[in-house]
Short mmCIF file of C-alpha atoms in Angstrom, two decimals:
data_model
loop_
_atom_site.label_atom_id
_atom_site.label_comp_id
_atom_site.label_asym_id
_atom_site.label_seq_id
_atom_site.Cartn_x
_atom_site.Cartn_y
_atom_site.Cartn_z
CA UNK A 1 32.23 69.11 0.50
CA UNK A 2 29.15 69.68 2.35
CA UNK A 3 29.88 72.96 3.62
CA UNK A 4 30.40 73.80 -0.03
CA UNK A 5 27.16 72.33 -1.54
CA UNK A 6 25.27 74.07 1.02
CA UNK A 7 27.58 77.44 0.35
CA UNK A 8 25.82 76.85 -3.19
CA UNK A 9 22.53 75.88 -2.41
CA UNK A 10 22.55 79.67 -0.17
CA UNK A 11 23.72 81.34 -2.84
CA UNK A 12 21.41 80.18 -5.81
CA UNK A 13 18.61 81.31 -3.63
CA UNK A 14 20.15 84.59 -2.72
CA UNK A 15 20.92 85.58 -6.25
CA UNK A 16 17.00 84.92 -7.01
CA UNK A 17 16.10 87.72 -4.29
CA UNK A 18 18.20 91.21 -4.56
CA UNK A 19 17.41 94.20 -3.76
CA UNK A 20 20.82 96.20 -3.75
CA UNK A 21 20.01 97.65 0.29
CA UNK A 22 20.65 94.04 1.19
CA UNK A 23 23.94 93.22 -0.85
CA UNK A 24 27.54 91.43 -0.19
CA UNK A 25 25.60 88.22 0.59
CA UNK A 26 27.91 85.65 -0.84
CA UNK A 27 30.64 86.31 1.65
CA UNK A 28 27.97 86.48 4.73
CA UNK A 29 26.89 83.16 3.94
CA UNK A 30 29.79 81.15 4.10
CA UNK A 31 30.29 82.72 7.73
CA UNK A 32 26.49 82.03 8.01
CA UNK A 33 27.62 78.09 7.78
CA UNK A 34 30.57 79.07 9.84
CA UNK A 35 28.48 80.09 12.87
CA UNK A 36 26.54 77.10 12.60
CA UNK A 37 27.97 75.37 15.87
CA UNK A 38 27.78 78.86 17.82
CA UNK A 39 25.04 80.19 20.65
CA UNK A 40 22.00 78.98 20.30
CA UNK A 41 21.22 82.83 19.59
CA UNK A 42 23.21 82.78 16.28
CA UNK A 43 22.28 79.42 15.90
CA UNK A 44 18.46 80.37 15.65
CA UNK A 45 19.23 83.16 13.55
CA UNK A 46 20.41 80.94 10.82
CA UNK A 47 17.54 78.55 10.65
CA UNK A 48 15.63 81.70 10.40
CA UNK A 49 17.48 83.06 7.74
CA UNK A 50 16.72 79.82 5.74
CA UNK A 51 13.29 79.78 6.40
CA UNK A 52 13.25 83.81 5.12
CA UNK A 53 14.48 82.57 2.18
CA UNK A 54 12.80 78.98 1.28
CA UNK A 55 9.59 80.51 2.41
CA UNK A 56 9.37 84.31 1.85
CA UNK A 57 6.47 86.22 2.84
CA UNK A 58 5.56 88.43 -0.17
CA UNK A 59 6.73 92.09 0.35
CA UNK A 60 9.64 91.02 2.75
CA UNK A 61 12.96 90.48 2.54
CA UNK A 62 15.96 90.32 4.88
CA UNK A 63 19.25 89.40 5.59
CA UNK A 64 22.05 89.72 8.33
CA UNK A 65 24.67 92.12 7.86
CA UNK A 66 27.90 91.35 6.35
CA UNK A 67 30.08 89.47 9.23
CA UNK A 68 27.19 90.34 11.97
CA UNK A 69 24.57 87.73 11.85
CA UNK A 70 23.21 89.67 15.17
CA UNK A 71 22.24 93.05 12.84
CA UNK A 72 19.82 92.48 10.16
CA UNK A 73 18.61 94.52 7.77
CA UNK A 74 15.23 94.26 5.88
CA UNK A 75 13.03 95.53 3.67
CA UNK A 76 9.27 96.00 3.76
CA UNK A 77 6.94 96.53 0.99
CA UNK A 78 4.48 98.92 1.28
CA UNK A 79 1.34 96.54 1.01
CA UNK A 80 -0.78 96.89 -2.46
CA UNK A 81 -3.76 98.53 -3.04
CA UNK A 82 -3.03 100.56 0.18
CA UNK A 83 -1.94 104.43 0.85
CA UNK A 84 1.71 102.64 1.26
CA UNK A 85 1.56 100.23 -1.99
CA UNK A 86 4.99 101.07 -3.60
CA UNK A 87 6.88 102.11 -0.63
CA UNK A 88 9.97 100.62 -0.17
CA UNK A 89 10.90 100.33 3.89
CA UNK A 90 14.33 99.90 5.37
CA UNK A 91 14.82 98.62 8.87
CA UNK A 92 17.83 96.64 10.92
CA UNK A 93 17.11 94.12 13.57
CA UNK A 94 19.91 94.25 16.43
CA UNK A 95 19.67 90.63 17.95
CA UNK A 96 21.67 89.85 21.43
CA UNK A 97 22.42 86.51 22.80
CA UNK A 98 19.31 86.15 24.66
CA UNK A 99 17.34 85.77 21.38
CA UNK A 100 14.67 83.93 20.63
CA UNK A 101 14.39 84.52 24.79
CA UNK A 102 14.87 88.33 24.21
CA UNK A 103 13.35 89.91 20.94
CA UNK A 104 15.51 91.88 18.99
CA UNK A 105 15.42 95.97 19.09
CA UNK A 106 13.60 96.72 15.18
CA UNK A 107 14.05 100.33 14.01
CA UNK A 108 12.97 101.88 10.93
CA UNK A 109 15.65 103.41 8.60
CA UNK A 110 13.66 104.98 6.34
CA UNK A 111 11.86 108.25 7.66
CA UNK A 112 8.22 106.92 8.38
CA UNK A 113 4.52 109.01 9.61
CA UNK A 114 2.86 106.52 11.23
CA UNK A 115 0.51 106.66 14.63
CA UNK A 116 2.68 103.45 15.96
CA UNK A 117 6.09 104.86 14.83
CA UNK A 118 8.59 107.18 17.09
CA UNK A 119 10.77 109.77 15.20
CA UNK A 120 13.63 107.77 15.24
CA UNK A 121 12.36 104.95 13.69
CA UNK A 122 11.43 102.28 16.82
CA UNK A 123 8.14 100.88 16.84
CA UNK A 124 5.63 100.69 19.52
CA UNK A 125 4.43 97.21 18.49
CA UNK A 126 3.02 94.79 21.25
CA UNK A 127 4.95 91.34 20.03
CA UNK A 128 8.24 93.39 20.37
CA UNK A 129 7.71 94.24 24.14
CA UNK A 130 6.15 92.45 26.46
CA UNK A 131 3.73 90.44 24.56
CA UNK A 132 7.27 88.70 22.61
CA UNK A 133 7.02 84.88 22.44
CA UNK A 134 10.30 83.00 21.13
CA UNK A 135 7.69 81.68 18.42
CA UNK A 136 8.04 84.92 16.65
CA UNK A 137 11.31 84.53 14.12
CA UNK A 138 12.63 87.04 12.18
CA UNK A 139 9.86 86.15 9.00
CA UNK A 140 6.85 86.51 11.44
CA UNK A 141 7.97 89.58 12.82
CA UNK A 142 8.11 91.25 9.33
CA UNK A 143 4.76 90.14 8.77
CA UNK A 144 3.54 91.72 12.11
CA UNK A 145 5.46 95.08 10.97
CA UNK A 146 3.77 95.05 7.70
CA UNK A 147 0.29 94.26 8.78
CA UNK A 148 1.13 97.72 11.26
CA UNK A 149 1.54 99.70 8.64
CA UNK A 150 -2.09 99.32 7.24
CA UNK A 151 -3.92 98.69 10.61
CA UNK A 152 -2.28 101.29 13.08
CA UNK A 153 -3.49 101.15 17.06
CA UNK A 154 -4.30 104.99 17.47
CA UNK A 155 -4.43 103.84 21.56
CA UNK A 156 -1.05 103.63 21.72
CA UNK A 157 0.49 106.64 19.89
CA UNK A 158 4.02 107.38 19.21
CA UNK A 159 3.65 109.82 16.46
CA UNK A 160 0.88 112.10 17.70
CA UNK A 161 0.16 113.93 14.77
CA UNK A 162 0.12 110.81 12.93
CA UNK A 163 -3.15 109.54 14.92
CA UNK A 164 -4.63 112.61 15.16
CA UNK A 165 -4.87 112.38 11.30
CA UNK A 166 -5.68 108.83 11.22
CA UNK A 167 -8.58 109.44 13.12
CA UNK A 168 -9.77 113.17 12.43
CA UNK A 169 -8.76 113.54 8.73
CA UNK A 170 -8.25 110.45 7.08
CA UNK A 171 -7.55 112.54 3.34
CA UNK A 172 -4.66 114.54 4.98
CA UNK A 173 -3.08 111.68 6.70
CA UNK A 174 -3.20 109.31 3.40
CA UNK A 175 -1.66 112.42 2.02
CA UNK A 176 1.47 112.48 4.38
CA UNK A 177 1.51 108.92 4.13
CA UNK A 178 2.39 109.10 0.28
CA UNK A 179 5.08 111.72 0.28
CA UNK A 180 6.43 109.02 3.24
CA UNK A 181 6.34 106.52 0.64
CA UNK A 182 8.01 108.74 -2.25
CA UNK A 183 10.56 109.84 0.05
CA UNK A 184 11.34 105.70 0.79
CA UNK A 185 12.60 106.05 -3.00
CA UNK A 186 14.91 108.30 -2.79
CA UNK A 187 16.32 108.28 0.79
CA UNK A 188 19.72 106.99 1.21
CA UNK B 1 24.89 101.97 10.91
CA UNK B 2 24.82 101.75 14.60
CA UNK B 3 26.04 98.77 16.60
CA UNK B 4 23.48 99.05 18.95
CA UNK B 5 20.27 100.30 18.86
CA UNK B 6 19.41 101.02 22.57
CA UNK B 7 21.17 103.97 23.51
CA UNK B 8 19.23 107.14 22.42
CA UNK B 9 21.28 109.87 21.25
CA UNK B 10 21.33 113.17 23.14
CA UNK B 11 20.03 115.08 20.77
CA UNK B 12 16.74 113.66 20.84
CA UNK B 13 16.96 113.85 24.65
CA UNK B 14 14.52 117.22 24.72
CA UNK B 15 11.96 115.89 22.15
CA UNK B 16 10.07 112.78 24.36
CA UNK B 17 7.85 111.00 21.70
CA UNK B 18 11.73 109.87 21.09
CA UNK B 19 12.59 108.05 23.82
CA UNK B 20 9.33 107.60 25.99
CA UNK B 21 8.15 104.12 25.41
CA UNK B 22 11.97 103.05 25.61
CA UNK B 23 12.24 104.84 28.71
CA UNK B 24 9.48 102.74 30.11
CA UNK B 25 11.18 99.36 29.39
CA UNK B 26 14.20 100.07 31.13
CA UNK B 27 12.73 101.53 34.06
CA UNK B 28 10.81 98.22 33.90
CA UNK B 29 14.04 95.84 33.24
CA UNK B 30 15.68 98.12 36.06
CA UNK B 31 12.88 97.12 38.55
CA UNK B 32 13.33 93.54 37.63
CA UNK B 33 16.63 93.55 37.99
CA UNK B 34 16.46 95.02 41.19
CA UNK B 35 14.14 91.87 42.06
CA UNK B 36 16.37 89.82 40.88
CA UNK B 37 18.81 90.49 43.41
CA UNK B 38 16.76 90.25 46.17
CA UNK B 39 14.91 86.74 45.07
CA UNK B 40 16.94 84.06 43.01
CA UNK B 41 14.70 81.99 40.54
CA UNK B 42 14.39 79.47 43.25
CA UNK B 43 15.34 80.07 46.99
CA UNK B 44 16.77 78.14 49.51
CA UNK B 45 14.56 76.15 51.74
CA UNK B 46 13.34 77.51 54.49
CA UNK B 47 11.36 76.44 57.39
CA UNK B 48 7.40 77.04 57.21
CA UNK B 49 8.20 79.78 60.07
CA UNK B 50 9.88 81.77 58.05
CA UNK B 51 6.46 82.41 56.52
CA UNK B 52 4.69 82.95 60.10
CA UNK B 53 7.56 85.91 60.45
CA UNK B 54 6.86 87.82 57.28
CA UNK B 55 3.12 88.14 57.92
CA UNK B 56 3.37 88.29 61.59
CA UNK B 57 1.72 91.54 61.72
CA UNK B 58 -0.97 90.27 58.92
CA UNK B 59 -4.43 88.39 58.85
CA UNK B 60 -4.68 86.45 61.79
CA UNK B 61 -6.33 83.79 59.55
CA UNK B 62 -2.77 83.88 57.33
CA UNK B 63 -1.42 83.34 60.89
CA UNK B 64 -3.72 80.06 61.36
CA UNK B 65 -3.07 78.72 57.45
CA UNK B 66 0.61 78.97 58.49
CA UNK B 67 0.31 76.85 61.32
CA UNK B 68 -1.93 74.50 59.23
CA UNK B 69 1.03 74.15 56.41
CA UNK B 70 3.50 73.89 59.00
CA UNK B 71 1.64 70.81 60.39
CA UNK B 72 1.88 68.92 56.60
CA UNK B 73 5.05 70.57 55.80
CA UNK B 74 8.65 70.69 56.65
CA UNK B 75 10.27 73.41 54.50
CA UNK B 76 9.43 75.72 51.34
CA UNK B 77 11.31 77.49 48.75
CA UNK B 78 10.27 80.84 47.20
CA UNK B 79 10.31 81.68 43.67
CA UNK B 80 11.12 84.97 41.92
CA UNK B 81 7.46 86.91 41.51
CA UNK B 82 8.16 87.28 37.65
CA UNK B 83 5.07 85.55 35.96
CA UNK B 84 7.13 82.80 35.61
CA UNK B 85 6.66 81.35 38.86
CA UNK B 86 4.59 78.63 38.30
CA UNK B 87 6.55 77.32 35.56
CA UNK B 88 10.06 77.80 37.69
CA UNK B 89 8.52 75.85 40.23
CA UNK B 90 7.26 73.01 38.58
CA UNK B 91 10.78 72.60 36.87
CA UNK B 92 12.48 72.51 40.06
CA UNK B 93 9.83 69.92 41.75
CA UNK B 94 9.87 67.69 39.21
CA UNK B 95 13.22 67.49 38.36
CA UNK B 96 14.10 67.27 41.90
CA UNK B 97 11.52 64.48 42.56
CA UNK B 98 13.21 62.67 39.35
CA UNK B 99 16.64 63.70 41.39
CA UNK B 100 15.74 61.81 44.79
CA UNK B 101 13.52 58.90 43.57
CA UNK B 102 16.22 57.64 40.61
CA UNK B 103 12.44 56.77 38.89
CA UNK B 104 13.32 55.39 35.18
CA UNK B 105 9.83 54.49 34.54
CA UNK B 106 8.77 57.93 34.97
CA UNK B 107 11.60 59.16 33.32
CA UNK B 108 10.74 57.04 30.15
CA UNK B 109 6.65 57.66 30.59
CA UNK B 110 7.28 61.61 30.39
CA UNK B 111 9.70 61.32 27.57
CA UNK B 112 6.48 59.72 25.32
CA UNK B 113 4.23 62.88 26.45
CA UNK B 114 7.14 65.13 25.28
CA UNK B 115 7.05 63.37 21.89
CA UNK B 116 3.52 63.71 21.75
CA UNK B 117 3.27 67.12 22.79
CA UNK B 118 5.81 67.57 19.93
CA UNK B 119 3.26 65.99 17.21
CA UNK B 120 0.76 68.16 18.66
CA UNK B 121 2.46 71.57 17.94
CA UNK B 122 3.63 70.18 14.06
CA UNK B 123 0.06 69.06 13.80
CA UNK B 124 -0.83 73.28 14.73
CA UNK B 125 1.66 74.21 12.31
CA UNK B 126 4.75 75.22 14.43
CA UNK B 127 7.96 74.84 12.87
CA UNK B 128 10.08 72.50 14.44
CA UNK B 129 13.15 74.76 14.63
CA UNK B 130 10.69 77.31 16.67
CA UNK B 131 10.31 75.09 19.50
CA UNK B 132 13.30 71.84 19.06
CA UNK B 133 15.99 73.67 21.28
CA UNK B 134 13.32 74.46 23.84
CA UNK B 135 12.13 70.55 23.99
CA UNK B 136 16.05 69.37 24.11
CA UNK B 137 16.87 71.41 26.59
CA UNK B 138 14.39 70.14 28.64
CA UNK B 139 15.01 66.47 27.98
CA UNK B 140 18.68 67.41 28.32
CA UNK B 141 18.24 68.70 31.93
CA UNK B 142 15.34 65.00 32.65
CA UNK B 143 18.60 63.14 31.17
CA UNK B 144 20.96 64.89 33.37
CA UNK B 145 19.08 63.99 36.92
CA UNK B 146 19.53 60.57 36.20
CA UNK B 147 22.72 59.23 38.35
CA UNK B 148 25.82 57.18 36.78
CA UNK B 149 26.56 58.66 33.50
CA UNK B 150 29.18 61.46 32.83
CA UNK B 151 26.80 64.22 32.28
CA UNK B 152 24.86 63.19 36.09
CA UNK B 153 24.07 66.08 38.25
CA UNK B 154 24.41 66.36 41.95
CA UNK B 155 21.70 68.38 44.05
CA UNK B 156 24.02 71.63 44.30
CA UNK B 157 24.15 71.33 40.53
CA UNK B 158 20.35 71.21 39.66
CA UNK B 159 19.86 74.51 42.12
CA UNK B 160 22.53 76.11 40.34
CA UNK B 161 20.85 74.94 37.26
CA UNK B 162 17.20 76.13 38.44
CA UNK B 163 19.12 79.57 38.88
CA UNK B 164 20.78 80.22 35.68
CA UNK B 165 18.44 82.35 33.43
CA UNK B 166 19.81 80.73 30.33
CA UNK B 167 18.42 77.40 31.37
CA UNK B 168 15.67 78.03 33.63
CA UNK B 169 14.01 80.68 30.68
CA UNK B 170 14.68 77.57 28.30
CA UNK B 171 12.56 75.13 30.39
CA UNK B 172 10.36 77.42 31.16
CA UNK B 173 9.68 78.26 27.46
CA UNK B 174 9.18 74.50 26.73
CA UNK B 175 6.65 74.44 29.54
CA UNK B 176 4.63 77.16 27.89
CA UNK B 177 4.92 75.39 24.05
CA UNK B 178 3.46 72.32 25.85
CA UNK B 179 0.56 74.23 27.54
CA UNK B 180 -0.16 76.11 24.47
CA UNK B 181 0.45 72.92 22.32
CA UNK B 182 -2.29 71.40 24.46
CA UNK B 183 -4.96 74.27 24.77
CA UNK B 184 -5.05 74.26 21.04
CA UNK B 185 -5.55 70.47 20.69
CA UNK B 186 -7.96 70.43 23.53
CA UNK B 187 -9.64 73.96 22.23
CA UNK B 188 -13.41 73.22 22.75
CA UNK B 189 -12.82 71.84 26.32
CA UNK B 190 -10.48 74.76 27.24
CA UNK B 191 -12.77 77.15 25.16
CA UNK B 192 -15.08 77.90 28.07
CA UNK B 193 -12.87 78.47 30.60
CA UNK B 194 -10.73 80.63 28.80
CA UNK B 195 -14.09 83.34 27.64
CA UNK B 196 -14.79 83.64 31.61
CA UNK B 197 -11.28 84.42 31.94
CA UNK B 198 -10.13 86.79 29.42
CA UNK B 199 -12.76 87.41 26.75
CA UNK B 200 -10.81 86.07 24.38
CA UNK B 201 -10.70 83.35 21.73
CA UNK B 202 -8.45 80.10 22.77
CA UNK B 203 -6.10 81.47 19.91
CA UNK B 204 -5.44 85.02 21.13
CA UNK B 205 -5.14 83.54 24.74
CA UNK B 206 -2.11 81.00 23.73
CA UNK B 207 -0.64 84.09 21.99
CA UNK B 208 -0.85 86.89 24.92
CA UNK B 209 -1.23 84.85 27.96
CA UNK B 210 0.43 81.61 27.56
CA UNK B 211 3.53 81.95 24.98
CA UNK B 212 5.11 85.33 25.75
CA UNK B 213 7.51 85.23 29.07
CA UNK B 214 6.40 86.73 31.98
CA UNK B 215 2.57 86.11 31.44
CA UNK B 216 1.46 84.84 35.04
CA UNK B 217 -0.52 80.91 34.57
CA UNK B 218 -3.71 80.67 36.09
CA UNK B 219 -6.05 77.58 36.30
CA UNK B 220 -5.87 76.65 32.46
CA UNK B 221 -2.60 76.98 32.54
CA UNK B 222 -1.89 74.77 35.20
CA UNK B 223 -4.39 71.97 34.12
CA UNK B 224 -3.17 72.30 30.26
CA UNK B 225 0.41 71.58 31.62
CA UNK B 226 -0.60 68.97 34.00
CA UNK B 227 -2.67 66.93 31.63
CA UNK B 228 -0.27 67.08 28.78
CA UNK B 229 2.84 66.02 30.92
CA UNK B 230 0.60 63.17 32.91
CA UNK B 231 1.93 64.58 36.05
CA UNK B 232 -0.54 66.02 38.82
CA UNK B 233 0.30 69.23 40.84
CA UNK B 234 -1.36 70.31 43.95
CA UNK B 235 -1.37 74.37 44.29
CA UNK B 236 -1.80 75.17 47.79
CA UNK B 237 -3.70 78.92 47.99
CA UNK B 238 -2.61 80.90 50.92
CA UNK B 239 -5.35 83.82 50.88
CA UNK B 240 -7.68 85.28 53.71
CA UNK B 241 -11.19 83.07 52.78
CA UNK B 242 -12.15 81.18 55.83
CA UNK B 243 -14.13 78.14 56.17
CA UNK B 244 -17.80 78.39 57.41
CA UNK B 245 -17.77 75.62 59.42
CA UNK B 246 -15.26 78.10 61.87
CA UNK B 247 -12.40 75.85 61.44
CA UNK B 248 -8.97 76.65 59.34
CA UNK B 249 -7.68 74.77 56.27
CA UNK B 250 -5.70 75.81 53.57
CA UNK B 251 -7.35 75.23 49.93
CA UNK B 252 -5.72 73.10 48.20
CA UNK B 253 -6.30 72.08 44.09
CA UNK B 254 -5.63 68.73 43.16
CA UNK B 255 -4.83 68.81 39.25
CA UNK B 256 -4.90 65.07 38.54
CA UNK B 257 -4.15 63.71 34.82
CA UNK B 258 -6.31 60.60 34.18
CA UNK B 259 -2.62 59.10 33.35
CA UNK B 260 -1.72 60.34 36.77
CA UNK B 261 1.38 58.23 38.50
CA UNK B 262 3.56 61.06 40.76
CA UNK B 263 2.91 64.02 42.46
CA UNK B 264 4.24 67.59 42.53
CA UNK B 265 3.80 69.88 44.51
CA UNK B 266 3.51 73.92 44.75
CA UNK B 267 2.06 76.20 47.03
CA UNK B 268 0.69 79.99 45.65
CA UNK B 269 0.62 82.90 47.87
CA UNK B 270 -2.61 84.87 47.51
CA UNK B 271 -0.71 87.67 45.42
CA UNK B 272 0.47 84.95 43.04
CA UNK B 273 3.91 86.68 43.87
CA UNK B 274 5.48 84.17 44.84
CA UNK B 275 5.40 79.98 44.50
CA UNK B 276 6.74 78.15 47.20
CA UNK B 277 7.73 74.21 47.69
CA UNK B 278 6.61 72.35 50.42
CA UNK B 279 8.35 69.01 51.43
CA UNK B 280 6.37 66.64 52.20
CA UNK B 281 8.17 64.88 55.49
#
């Protein structure tokens, strides 16, 4: 009975919050409550997927993948009132066992021109290498990736000609930066 | 969509802003793995000599401190040089101490400065499912050193314990909530020390130098931990200074918790590489 009110309680919230990259959500949860008395890696993930959900960050959303709570997928919004406001951002989060230990590996899906960005879609982001702290879960993360995409670190570079712009030609780069976010509309 | 995420395809192998920074980190994880073999999180003891061996051909004033520890000491254990030291080693001592001396009182006393160092992080506005596994695995392991119940540990056990990265990175987390749990509380005392260390502000030190793994503790650290736990550790620095006066002796801090009622024990080499145990006889 309890496994079913919660079941409910899940799914209520889930129906609220939808964007169609996320999807198949009512048969992930009840495994969700399933994996409940698993590792404390999966464990974790599901008292982070609550707290995604009772307390979501605006211009974030995420979910595990359907019957792989260790692959996420997630969706940033490009923030307002910025070169990226409108852009819609797909990633996946691959979680192992050693997480919160461990952080996950967090990859862009969608194509992205951005100085902290690779090509194929990792980030070069400090709190995902060796500055990670188990007090990061999966909402504060987002956050961190978010705040990246408006405040780049042109010391660190993984898209070359994306800091060159950012720092010599600010017009250009805001440029590539919106056909990066009309592109997120379209992309598969 | 990919089951993992690690592997870069080969196609991407000729263009290196692809693969770079990844290439880094597992040269890095391959290095400490390779460190890993050599050095388990905590070593065997060994006799004080073993240290007068390794830096035979060394500072004859390392020489001298050697002798001097040898005289105090009967036996050490090293710790794996992974930043983590510190914490390892304090796990180990104090557990062990709990081990040998059967000490309920103590037992009970810490549990209350756990509970309180778990008001303090609410209080900062952690989430309690951020650090709760972190704090029970920790009492879990205090629990478990205690003899005559079915989940009692023998010696063997709590090296084996001390060795397994799925506990020892557990305790050693909690260790580093608790130090950062205090810092925060205690920020203008702390605030000082911490600007002559690192620049920073006592916020951005919890979050690069004290939460993440791996981030080596200095004094702040080590006072931070010692105060919110009530338990006073003695770091013994093996380094080249010499006394004035002509004479040898090894400096040794005293971090003493006004609440103060056992003592643990480390000792630092001057790299910080590695932590080792003394016994007192």
């Amino acid at each position: 009975m309890d496994a079913m009110k919660g079941k409910q309680g899940l799914t209520n919230q889930l129906f609220l919050f939808n964007p169609s990259f996320i999807g198949s959500c009512l048969s992930q949860c009840s495994r969700l409550l399933a994996l409940r008395m698993s590792t404390p890696a999966r464990k974790r993930l599901v008292r982070d997927f609550n707290r995604l959900h009772q307390d979501p960050p605006a211009g974030i959303s995420g979910a595990p993948h359907d019957n792989n709570i260790m692959l996420w997928n997630a969706v940033i919004f490009g923030p307002d009132d910025t070169p990226w406001d409108g852009g819609t951002f797909k990633l996946t989060l691959q979680f192992t066992e050693d997480y919160p230990n461990k952080p996950p590996t967090v990859r862009f899906v969608s194509r992205m021109f951005h100085p902290n960005i690779y090509a194929n879609g990792s980030i070069c982001l400090d709190i995902l290498r060796n500055q990670w702290s188990p007090i990061y879960e999966v909402s504060a993360i987002l956050i961190s990736i978010q705040s990246l995409l408006c405040d780049p670190n042109p010391n660190s570079p993984a898209n070359s000609e994306a800091a060159r712009l950012f720092s010599e030609n600010k017009r250009e780069y805001n440029k590539r930066v919106r056909e990066t976010v009309e592109q997120s509309w379209t992309a598969d | 969509m990919e089951s993992t995420t690690t592997s870069v395809p080969k196609s991407d192998a000729d263009n290196w802003e692809n693969f770079r920074d990844e290439d880094t980190m597992q040269q890095q994880s391959a290095i400490l793995a390779e460190e890993a073999e050599k050095i388990p999180f905590i070593g065997d003891k060994e006799p004080i000599s073993a240290l007068a061996v390794e830096y035979q051909s060394g500072s004859p004033i390392l020489m001298q401190k050697i002798k001097v520890l040898d005289e105090q000491y009967s036996s050490i254990r090293r710790t794996r040089g992974d930043g983590n030291c510190f914490f390892r080693s304090f796990m180990f001592s104090y557990l062990e101490h709990i081990l040998e001396t059967q000490d309920k009182v103590e037992v009970d006393r810490i549990t209350v400065n756990v509970e309180e160092c778990k008001k303090t992080l609410q209080n900062l506005g952690y989430a309690d499912f951020i650090f709760e596994d972190f704090f029970a695995l920790f009492l879990e392991q205090l629990e478990s050193v205690i003899q005559g119940k079915d989940t009692s540990i023998s010696h063997n056990e709590l090296v084996t314990r001390s060795r397994d990265q799925s506990i020892s990175d557990y305790v050693v987390m909690f260790f580093r909530f608790v130090t950062s749990g205090e810092i925060q509380k205690r920020s203008e005392f702390f605030e000082p020390f911490i600007l002559g260390l690192t620049n920073s502000t006592v916020d951005q030190f919890c979050k690069s130098s004290v939460e993440p793994m791996g981030e080596e503790s200095d004094h702040v650290h080590i006072t931070a931990l010692s105060d919110a736990l009530g338990v006073p550790i003695r770091v013994v620095y093996l380094d080249r200074s010499s006394c004035d006066t002509g004479g040898i002796s090894v400096t040794m801090i005293f971090y003493t918790p006004s609440n103060a009622c056992r003592l643990a024990l480390t000792l630092a080499r001057e790299d910080g590489s590695d932590l080792t145990r003394p016994y007192m006889d």
